[in-house]
Amino acid sequence: MDEHLLSSETELENNLETNLKEGLTNQEVEVKQEKFGKNELPQGKVTPWYIIFLKTLVEPILLVLMGAAVISIVAPIISNKGKIELSEFIDAIVIFSIVLIDAILETVQTIKARKSMDALKSLSKPKAVVIRNDMQQEIDASELVPGDIVVLEAGKYVPAELRIIESSDLTIDESILTGESLPVEKTHLPLKEITTILAEMKNVAFMSTFTTSGRAIGVVTKIGENTEIGKIAKSINENEEESTPLEKKLNSFTYWISGLSFILAILIFSTLFFSGDQKAWANYLMVAITLAIGVIPECLAAVVSITLSISTKKMVKQNVIIKKLQAVETLGNVNFICTDKTGTLTQNKMTVKKMIMDNKIITSKEYAKEKNDKHMDLFLKALVLCNDSVTEGNERIGDPTELALVDYAEIIGYDEQDSRDIWKRIDEMPFDSERKMMTTVNTIDGINTAFTKGAIDQLLQRCSKIMVDNVLRDITEEDKKQLLEMSNELSKDALRVLAFAYHLDYDKLTDKDDLEHDLVFLGAVAMIDPVRETAVNAVQLAHDAGIEVVMITGDHAITALAIARDLDLAHSEYEVMSSEDLNRLDDNQLLRVIEQIKVFARVNPEHKVRIVDALKQKGNIVSMTGDGVNDAPSLSKADIGVAMGITGTDVAKQASDIILTDDNFETIIKGVNEGRNVYQKIKRAIAFVIGVNLANVLAIFILSVINSVSPLEATNILWMNLIVESIIALSMGMGANDPTLMKIKPIKGKNSLFKGLGYTFVKVIIFTTIASIGAYYFGMMFVTSDDLIRIIGNDSFGSNWHAALRSKDLTVEQKIEIGDFGRTAMFIAITCAPCFYANFIKLSNWKSDKKINLIVNKQLWLASMMAILLNIIVVFIPGFNEKILNLASIQSYSMNNWYLIPGALGISIIPVMFMLLMDGITFGVYHYRPDPWRRNRILTQELVELDIQKEKQKRKSKKKVNH
């Protein structure tokens, strides 16, 4: 139905089955509630906790871990020909424990984020004043039905979609739907033409919009999901949730590591089988599967979840609520932030910035310092008396421009409520769109004085006198021309100009229409919703971090460009695109220019979605901020949707990935910083875990080929992977953030999880492998001929342990016992060496500065020392060392081999020494001995940055002169 076109009360009553005077009866309400249901916005399906938990368990990386746990049970059974011992289940128990811990952590975090979001709902139980049974009463808004008669007053939310049937000076803030920052005047008169443009439906009040001034009565036409806000909420609920970039990368990594482990298992088994005793195939299979499992980072899933969880807790303290763990990393990779203007970049509070006073432009700060004379007294009285807004504590009711006037007057010492109590209003002419003026009459010192405010061009036509320098004189045409020129100058800077006048002849008037004639011009104010001071700095930080900021607003292009200039976002009209220009471009044309536009003005909701989609098609990771219902589709479409927690609607919060509890653009940049650090910590953990695992597998593979027997047992590898690596990798995510990461430009498009890790992998794999093999041979030096005779029963090999290991006449058990000393030394090397160099695996922006940026991770140092101590302790625990880890027993140590453990520890320090040496050489060459090509590039970059700084300084100086 097109209720906005119906002209008579009878048509409205028939269509909506109601009585516009008396309202609905209780019986009619009951019938309609059964037919239409509750007046509530559609909610997204709430996934039960157990479904979240089960979904977490079927994530690829956890499935691989569970497969590994099953294999760790099956392989020993095959190796032992069906005999099962309790010790065989240790590996599986540990792996399953890690899987459960990770699933529980992610489930708990998801539920906590959901609870935080529920707590942020601004309208948990909105009320509505209705006329039912010919009586006015207040009810829950959810109980409204079509046909209900609703009373609207200033300061109240619109509880449903209404056709206005009576109105008085009604203005409604529809910014959550249209993006318009200024309130819209509403009327009860029917429209002449059908329209689908919300901003043109002047006799309709939309659900969840805010009544800023006036009073009205409306009849409910639509409720719940049938309202405009409800339609958008429903469409958001129907959207399918996309995987975040981190989820995609981790899934890809899981498939890659699974394939690698499978290939390694076949390769190692084949090598051992064909180079050793074929009868021991079951043992070789066990070794191959164990080493393949060793490649898989069992602790990685827990590392990722715990690192993300720690960061989300940090971000809550910084006013950021993360609804989904992986969204933190995605925020760190963002290279385009599309942001709303009002309330995010600006204060969402109109403020008096400049004045036209005494025929000149001055700043509001300068005027506030002037002496309070007769002229100022009359002007300030005009600000507060010709005004209907009310401020009391945190409550602010009224038009934003009127609120700005009383705020400014209060700075100088005029309180609007005290003023109105002292100087009573006795008459008024309300504002209307045709006159563009408002007049009130107040009694001041026994004289009835009229104050008028309005558009300066209209007001000047009614003025016959002007007050300049505290002197009253006739106004000239030259005065009017000069005042209009000053007004136009201020308007070019997107300032809204409002003029004020007065006269003292109210008692002499015979016709009220003459109230706004023969006025005395007092002056004018120029207002704007100013930028947040923090937003200016935040935009600069974003640019330094290589992030483009795009402002999307429903305001006019001139206003938007003026704000963009203050924010250093855009400086020319060529960087601004209006909705009309956007509509003229097809998708291919938009793609060609999308990355050059910094401001989009007068946009509709569908435009926002189109802008985000075009940026994503260009390979960008896009964040969209918003608070209104009109922002919800684009919030859902963006890689990261950021909703405002204070002014944001429930629909916007529901569509978003992140919620800002302080509605501040600067907080987004803090989130980006945290996201980049999270991603870096995760990559660092991956570099450490995968590098160490591959080094261990490579060392074992080489020694197995040389000696025809594995130098380490499965329990040695699992101790390393599940105990040592877990302790260190988890503590990597607990360190302080690296501020230099905000100086790196994000890589556009898709990039691998391993990008930038090649150099680290090479260092870790080469030096750890060499140290491990070296430690093994160091340990085997202590094997004597007496040891071989004791194990073999004869002296056929003398002291040649290598020949004994290669022999096909010895059993696997005998060869394992021969290798006790080598295994012990190698165990110390593979478990302790990573503890020494874990603190020096740096992926920070070392190329950006010649100064070395040292970030001490106390938790990591503590974890490393604890892991080293733990490794040494287990070597000397009777029973555990020889029965479970197959290391040398305590009884085997003597005065001849006491330095086996200290020597192995010394070898484990060698990798970190070589790594630091290589890092020092690389750092020095990069900064102090650059190649000719890079030297020229550095010089060019320095010149470009110098030019940019000069241009910025020039713009700042120009702005200061204009002010």
PDB file of C-alpha atoms in Angstrom, residues 81 90 106 146 207 287 299 313 341 370 383 463 468 514 621 642 666 691 761 809 830-831 950 955 957:
ATOM      1  CA  LYS A  81      52.122 -57.293  16.231  1.00  0.00           C
ATOM      2  CA  ILE A  90      50.452 -41.222  25.333  1.00  0.00           C
ATOM      3  CA  GLU A 106      37.391 -20.826  20.150  1.00  0.00           C
ATOM      4  CA  PRO A 146      -0.768  -1.848  12.081  1.00  0.00           C
ATOM      5  CA  MET A 207      11.153   2.877  12.439  1.00  0.00           C
ATOM      6  CA  VAL A 287      59.537 -44.351  12.296  1.00  0.00           C
ATOM      7  CA  CYS A 299      50.490 -26.942  18.692  1.00  0.00           C
ATOM      8  CA  LYS A 313      41.202  -9.198  25.330  1.00  0.00           C
ATOM      9  CA  LYS A 341      31.723  10.889   8.135  1.00  0.00           C
ATOM     10  CA  GLU A 370      35.507  40.137  23.691  1.00  0.00           C
ATOM     11  CA  LEU A 383      20.929  32.547  20.515  1.00  0.00           C
ATOM     12  CA  CYS A 463      16.264  44.258   8.070  1.00  0.00           C
ATOM     13  CA  VAL A 468      28.058  47.692  14.160  1.00  0.00           C
ATOM     14  CA  ASP A 514       4.611  42.409  10.643  1.00  0.00           C
ATOM     15  CA  ILE A 621      41.177  -5.965   1.645  1.00  0.00           C
ATOM     16  CA  VAL A 642      33.088  -2.190  11.739  1.00  0.00           C
ATOM     17  CA  GLU A 666      41.300   6.315  15.901  1.00  0.00           C
ATOM     18  CA  GLY A 691      61.453 -24.644  10.573  1.00  0.00           C
ATOM     19  CA  PHE A 761      63.289 -21.098   7.185  1.00  0.00           C
ATOM     20  CA  ASP A 809      72.896 -59.357  11.760  1.00  0.00           C
ATOM     21  CA  ILE A 830      67.045 -30.590  19.025  1.00  0.00           C
ATOM     22  CA  THR A 831      65.192 -29.573  22.211  1.00  0.00           C
ATOM     23  CA  LYS A 950      56.672  20.580   1.786  1.00  0.00           C
ATOM     24  CA  ARG A 955      48.574  23.526   2.901  1.00  0.00           C
ATOM     25  CA  SER A 957      50.142  27.477   6.316  1.00  0.00           C
TER      26      SER A 957
END
